[in-house]
Coordinates of C-alpha atoms in Angstrom, one line a residue:
Chain A
M1 CA 19.8 -33.1 -20.1
T2 CA 16.5 -32.7 -18.5
M3 CA 15.9 -29.5 -16.5
N4 CA 14.6 -29.9 -12.9
K5 CA 11.5 -28.2 -11.6
T6 CA 13.4 -25.3 -10.1
E7 CA 15.1 -24.5 -13.3
I8 CA 11.8 -24.8 -15.3
A9 CA 10.0 -22.5 -12.8
Q10 CA 12.8 -20.0 -12.9
K11 CA 12.9 -20.0 -16.6
F12 CA 9.2 -19.7 -16.8
I13 CA 9.0 -16.6 -14.6
T14 CA 11.6 -14.8 -16.6
M15 CA 9.7 -15.6 -19.8
I16 CA 6.5 -14.0 -18.5
P17 CA 6.3 -10.5 -20.1
H18 CA 4.1 -9.0 -17.3
S19 CA 6.2 -10.4 -14.5
R20 CA 9.3 -8.9 -16.1
A21 CA 7.4 -5.6 -16.6
L22 CA 6.7 -5.5 -12.8
G23 CA 10.4 -6.3 -12.0
M24 CA 9.6 -9.6 -10.3
E25 CA 12.4 -11.8 -9.1
L26 CA 12.1 -15.5 -8.1
T27 CA 14.3 -15.9 -5.0
H28 CA 13.3 -19.4 -4.0
V29 CA 11.4 -22.4 -5.5
G30 CA 10.9 -25.7 -3.7
E31 CA 8.5 -28.6 -4.1
G32 CA 5.2 -26.7 -4.1
E33 CA 6.8 -23.5 -2.7
A34 CA 7.8 -20.2 -4.3
H35 CA 9.2 -16.9 -3.1
I36 CA 9.0 -13.8 -5.4
E37 CA 10.1 -10.3 -4.8
M38 CA 8.9 -7.1 -6.4
P39 CA 11.0 -4.0 -5.7
Y40 CA 9.3 -0.6 -5.1
D41 CA 8.6 1.3 -8.3
A42 CA 6.9 4.7 -8.4
R43 CA 5.0 3.6 -11.6
F44 CA 3.1 1.0 -9.5
V45 CA 1.7 3.5 -7.0
G46 CA -2.1 3.3 -6.5
D47 CA -2.5 6.1 -4.0
P48 CA -0.7 9.3 -5.2
E49 CA -1.2 11.0 -1.9
T50 CA 0.8 8.4 0.1
G51 CA 2.9 6.7 -2.5
V52 CA 1.5 3.3 -1.5
I53 CA 1.8 0.5 -4.1
S54 CA -1.5 -0.3 -5.9
G55 CA -3.5 -3.3 -4.8
G56 CA -3.5 -4.4 -8.4
A57 CA 0.3 -4.7 -8.5
V58 CA 0.2 -6.8 -5.3
S59 CA -2.5 -9.0 -6.9
A60 CA -0.2 -9.6 -9.9
L61 CA 2.6 -10.5 -7.5
M62 CA 0.4 -12.9 -5.6
D63 CA -1.0 -14.5 -8.7
T64 CA 2.5 -15.1 -10.2
C65 CA 3.8 -16.5 -6.9
C66 CA 0.9 -18.8 -6.4
G67 CA 1.1 -20.0 -10.0
A68 CA 4.8 -20.7 -9.5
A69 CA 4.1 -22.7 -6.3
A70 CA 1.5 -24.8 -8.1
M71 CA 3.8 -25.5 -11.0
S72 CA 6.7 -26.5 -8.8
H73 CA 4.7 -29.1 -7.0
P74 CA 6.1 -32.6 -7.7
S75 CA 2.6 -33.8 -8.8
S76 CA 2.2 -31.0 -11.3
P77 CA 3.3 -32.2 -14.8
A78 CA 3.3 -28.8 -16.6
G79 CA 1.7 -25.4 -16.8
T80 CA -1.2 -23.9 -14.8
A81 CA -3.9 -21.2 -15.1
T82 CA -5.7 -19.4 -12.2
I83 CA -9.2 -20.6 -11.5
D84 CA -9.9 -18.3 -8.6
L85 CA -7.8 -16.0 -6.4
R86 CA -8.9 -14.1 -3.3
I87 CA -6.7 -11.5 -1.7
D88 CA -7.1 -9.9 1.7
Y89 CA -5.3 -6.6 2.2
M90 CA -4.2 -6.3 5.8
R91 CA -2.4 -3.0 5.6
A92 CA -0.7 -0.6 3.2
A93 CA 2.8 -1.6 2.2
Q94 CA 5.5 0.9 3.2
P95 CA 6.4 3.2 0.3
G96 CA 10.0 2.5 -0.9
Q97 CA 10.1 -1.1 0.4
T98 CA 10.3 -4.3 -1.6
I99 CA 7.3 -6.5 -1.4
R100 CA 8.1 -10.2 -0.9
A101 CA 5.5 -12.9 -1.5
K102 CA 5.8 -16.5 -0.2
A103 CA 3.4 -19.1 -1.7
E104 CA 2.7 -22.7 -0.8
C105 CA 0.8 -25.3 -2.7
Y106 CA -0.8 -27.2 0.3
H107 CA -2.9 -29.7 -1.6
I108 CA -3.0 -31.0 -5.2
T109 CA -5.3 -33.4 -7.0
R110 CA -5.1 -34.5 -10.7
S111 CA -7.1 -31.4 -11.7
V112 CA -6.7 -28.7 -9.1
A113 CA -3.9 -27.2 -7.1
F114 CA -4.8 -25.3 -3.8
V115 CA -2.4 -22.5 -2.9
R116 CA -2.0 -19.9 -0.2
A117 CA 0.4 -17.0 -0.1
T118 CA 1.5 -14.2 2.2
A119 CA 3.2 -10.9 1.3
F120 CA 5.5 -8.8 3.5
D121 CA 7.5 -5.6 3.2
D122 CA 10.5 -5.1 5.5
D123 CA 8.3 -5.8 8.6
D124 CA 8.3 -9.7 8.8
A125 CA 5.9 -9.8 11.7
N126 CA 3.0 -8.0 10.0
P127 CA 1.8 -9.3 6.6
V128 CA 0.7 -6.7 4.0
A129 CA -1.7 -9.2 2.3
T130 CA -2.7 -12.8 2.2
A131 CA -4.0 -14.8 -0.8
N132 CA -5.9 -18.0 -1.3
G133 CA -6.3 -19.5 -4.8
T134 CA -7.1 -22.5 -6.9
F135 CA -5.2 -23.3 -10.1
T136 CA -5.6 -25.8 -12.9
V137 CA -3.3 -28.8 -13.2
E138 CA -2.6 -29.1 -16.9
A139 CA -1.8 -32.5 -18.4
S140 CA 1.9 -32.7 -19.5
Chain B
M1 CA -42.2 29.8 -11.3
A2 CA -41.5 27.1 -13.8
R3 CA -38.5 24.8 -13.4
Q4 CA -35.0 26.2 -13.7
K5 CA -33.4 26.3 -17.1
P6 CA -31.0 23.3 -17.5
E7 CA -27.3 24.1 -17.6
P8 CA -25.7 24.1 -21.1
M9 CA -24.6 20.7 -22.1
Q10 CA -20.9 21.7 -22.5
V11 CA -20.8 23.0 -18.9
V12 CA -22.1 19.7 -17.6
K13 CA -19.8 17.5 -19.7
Q14 CA -16.8 19.6 -18.9
R15 CA -17.4 19.3 -15.2
R16 CA -18.0 15.5 -15.3
D17 CA -15.0 14.9 -17.6
A18 CA -12.7 17.0 -15.5
A19 CA -13.7 15.1 -12.3
L20 CA -13.2 11.7 -14.0
N21 CA -9.8 12.8 -15.5
A22 CA -8.5 14.0 -12.2
L23 CA -9.5 10.7 -10.6
V24 CA -7.8 8.6 -13.2
Q25 CA -4.8 10.6 -14.3
G26 CA -3.5 10.9 -10.7
V27 CA -2.9 7.2 -10.3
P28 CA 0.5 6.1 -11.7
Y29 CA -0.5 2.4 -11.8
I30 CA -3.6 3.1 -14.0
Q31 CA -1.3 4.9 -16.4
F32 CA 1.3 2.0 -16.3
L33 CA -1.3 -0.5 -17.3
G34 CA -2.8 2.0 -19.8
I35 CA -6.4 1.7 -18.5
Q36 CA -8.8 4.3 -19.9
F37 CA -12.4 5.1 -18.9
D38 CA -15.2 5.8 -21.3
R39 CA -18.1 7.8 -19.7
R40 CA -21.7 7.9 -20.9
G41 CA -23.7 9.9 -18.4
D42 CA -22.7 8.4 -15.1
E43 CA -21.9 5.0 -16.6
L44 CA -18.2 4.1 -16.8
T45 CA -16.6 1.4 -19.0
A46 CA -13.0 0.7 -18.4
L47 CA -10.8 -0.1 -21.4
L48 CA -7.5 -2.0 -21.3
P49 CA -5.9 -1.7 -24.7
F50 CA -3.7 -4.8 -25.5
D51 CA 0.0 -4.5 -24.9
E52 CA 2.8 -7.1 -25.0
K53 CA 3.7 -6.4 -21.4
L54 CA 0.3 -7.6 -20.3
I55 CA 1.0 -11.2 -21.4
G56 CA 1.3 -13.9 -18.7
N57 CA 1.6 -17.0 -20.9
P58 CA 3.6 -16.4 -24.0
M59 CA 2.9 -19.9 -25.4
L60 CA -0.9 -19.5 -25.7
P61 CA -0.6 -16.4 -25.5
A62 CA -2.9 -15.1 -22.8
L63 CA -3.2 -12.1 -20.5
H64 CA -1.5 -12.4 -17.1
G65 CA -3.9 -13.4 -14.4
G66 CA -2.5 -10.6 -12.3
V67 CA -3.3 -8.1 -15.1
T68 CA -6.9 -9.3 -15.1
A69 CA -7.1 -9.0 -11.3
A70 CA -5.5 -5.5 -11.5
F71 CA -7.8 -4.4 -14.3
L72 CA -10.9 -5.5 -12.4
E73 CA -9.7 -4.0 -9.1
T74 CA -8.9 -0.6 -10.8
T75 CA -12.4 -0.7 -12.4
A76 CA -14.0 -1.4 -9.0
V77 CA -12.1 1.4 -7.1
I78 CA -12.6 4.1 -9.8
G79 CA -16.3 3.0 -10.3
L80 CA -16.9 3.1 -6.6
S81 CA -15.2 6.4 -6.1
W82 CA -17.0 7.9 -9.1
A83 CA -20.4 6.7 -7.8
S84 CA -19.8 8.1 -4.3
L85 CA -18.6 11.5 -5.7
W86 CA -21.3 11.8 -8.3
E87 CA -23.7 13.9 -6.2
D88 CA -21.0 16.3 -5.3
I89 CA -19.8 16.6 -8.9
E90 CA -23.4 17.3 -10.0
A91 CA -23.8 19.9 -7.2
G92 CA -20.7 21.7 -8.5
K93 CA -18.9 21.1 -5.2
F94 CA -15.8 20.1 -7.1
D95 CA -13.6 22.7 -8.5
A96 CA -12.2 21.2 -11.7
A97 CA -9.1 23.5 -11.6
D98 CA -8.4 22.5 -8.0
L99 CA -8.9 18.8 -8.9
S100 CA -6.5 18.9 -11.9
A101 CA -3.9 20.6 -9.7
G102 CA -3.6 17.4 -7.8
H103 CA -6.0 17.9 -4.9
L104 CA -7.6 14.5 -5.4
P105 CA -10.3 13.0 -3.4
R106 CA -9.0 10.0 -1.4
L107 CA -9.8 6.7 -3.0
P108 CA -11.5 3.8 -1.3
K109 CA -9.2 1.1 0.1
T110 CA -9.5 -2.5 -0.9
I111 CA -10.3 -4.8 2.1
D112 CA -10.5 -8.0 0.0
F113 CA -10.9 -8.9 -3.6
S114 CA -11.9 -12.2 -5.1
V115 CA -11.4 -12.9 -8.8
D116 CA -13.2 -15.6 -10.7
Y117 CA -11.3 -16.5 -13.9
L118 CA -13.8 -17.8 -16.4
R119 CA -11.7 -18.3 -19.5
S120 CA -8.2 -17.2 -20.5
G121 CA -7.8 -13.5 -21.5
L122 CA -7.0 -13.2 -25.2
P123 CA -4.2 -11.0 -26.5
R124 CA -6.6 -8.2 -27.4
D125 CA -8.5 -5.2 -25.8
A126 CA -10.5 -5.9 -22.7
Y127 CA -13.5 -4.0 -21.2
A128 CA -15.0 -3.9 -17.7
R129 CA -17.8 -2.4 -15.8
A130 CA -18.4 -2.2 -12.0
R131 CA -21.7 -2.4 -10.1
V132 CA -21.8 -1.0 -6.6
N133 CA -24.1 -3.4 -4.8
R134 CA -23.9 -1.7 -1.5
S135 CA -22.2 1.5 -0.4
G136 CA -22.5 2.6 3.2
R137 CA -20.6 5.3 5.2
R138 CA -17.7 3.0 5.9
Y139 CA -17.9 -0.2 3.8
A140 CA -18.9 -0.9 0.2
S141 CA -19.4 -4.1 -1.8
V142 CA -18.6 -4.0 -5.6
H143 CA -19.0 -6.5 -8.4
V144 CA -17.0 -6.2 -11.6
E145 CA -17.4 -8.0 -14.9
A146 CA -14.8 -8.1 -17.7
W147 CA -15.2 -9.2 -21.3
Q148 CA -13.4 -8.9 -24.7
D149 CA -15.4 -9.4 -27.8
R150 CA -18.9 -10.1 -26.6
R151 CA -20.4 -8.4 -23.6
E152 CA -22.3 -11.5 -22.5
K153 CA -19.2 -13.7 -22.7
L154 CA -17.3 -12.7 -19.6
F155 CA -13.6 -13.8 -19.3
A156 CA -13.5 -12.8 -15.6
Q157 CA -15.6 -11.4 -12.8
A158 CA -14.8 -10.3 -9.3
T159 CA -16.3 -9.1 -6.0
G160 CA -14.5 -6.9 -3.6
H161 CA -15.1 -5.1 -0.3
F162 CA -13.8 -1.6 0.3
L163 CA -13.2 0.8 3.1
M164 CA -14.6 4.3 2.2
P165 CA -12.5 7.4 2.8
S166 CA -13.7 9.5 5.7
R167 CA -15.8 12.4 4.3
D168 CA -15.0 15.0 7.0
D169 CA -12.2 16.6 5.2

């Protein structure tokens, strides 16, 4: 009868028009954890000379992944909204490769969820970007 | 001798618009989001026309936080690039035909970007302006503000640091 958190999060992601527009796929959701992939797409290129994906598209991926991690936390009753999100860009993602984001909600209060995330391309040893954000905890 | 006669207005406008178009049209992601730039002299205002695919929360509905971040970051990168190229554009060092043919100036690279979400983005057009607070040879710091209906009622703001493209090419 009742859907569990994983199902709710999964359903929620596919219902977000912008996440769908960017081709995002939720590959894992745990208690306060989420993994989302975004396949390479020429429409999302930010640097036409090199074919590197735009920082803006990576931001959208990070925001979605962090939001999903916040919502999937056992202490989070319902939806969430971003309060603040900071992204550090370590290097350019390899053109042609899928970008995979992993987010973790490492602390939550009645009002605020604290989340961090890392994004990789095919090279697992060198992150493309990291993010740190705070999200609202909405009453159910 | 008296001062030089100013250039005809159309020549000046054409040169500035060609440079701005070349900068904006060349980036696929700007086209994907549908961002446009309105120019008044050297001042740029970014416009994000509303579209269904920009929605993040279909229940409210509200703009996706990622869209807001991307809109602000695009405004910052183009605003910074535009400001740093302005002198060259004015000096006529940019050949418009060459620019439109795809020989674009390299864009600044984002080092970090921090977005402050002040209120949820409504399902309608959004606007943004960037202010370059510091622009050195290698690094720059840019602040961006975004609003929808009222200029003074921001729905998001952001600060970012950027690595400037090397200018020896």
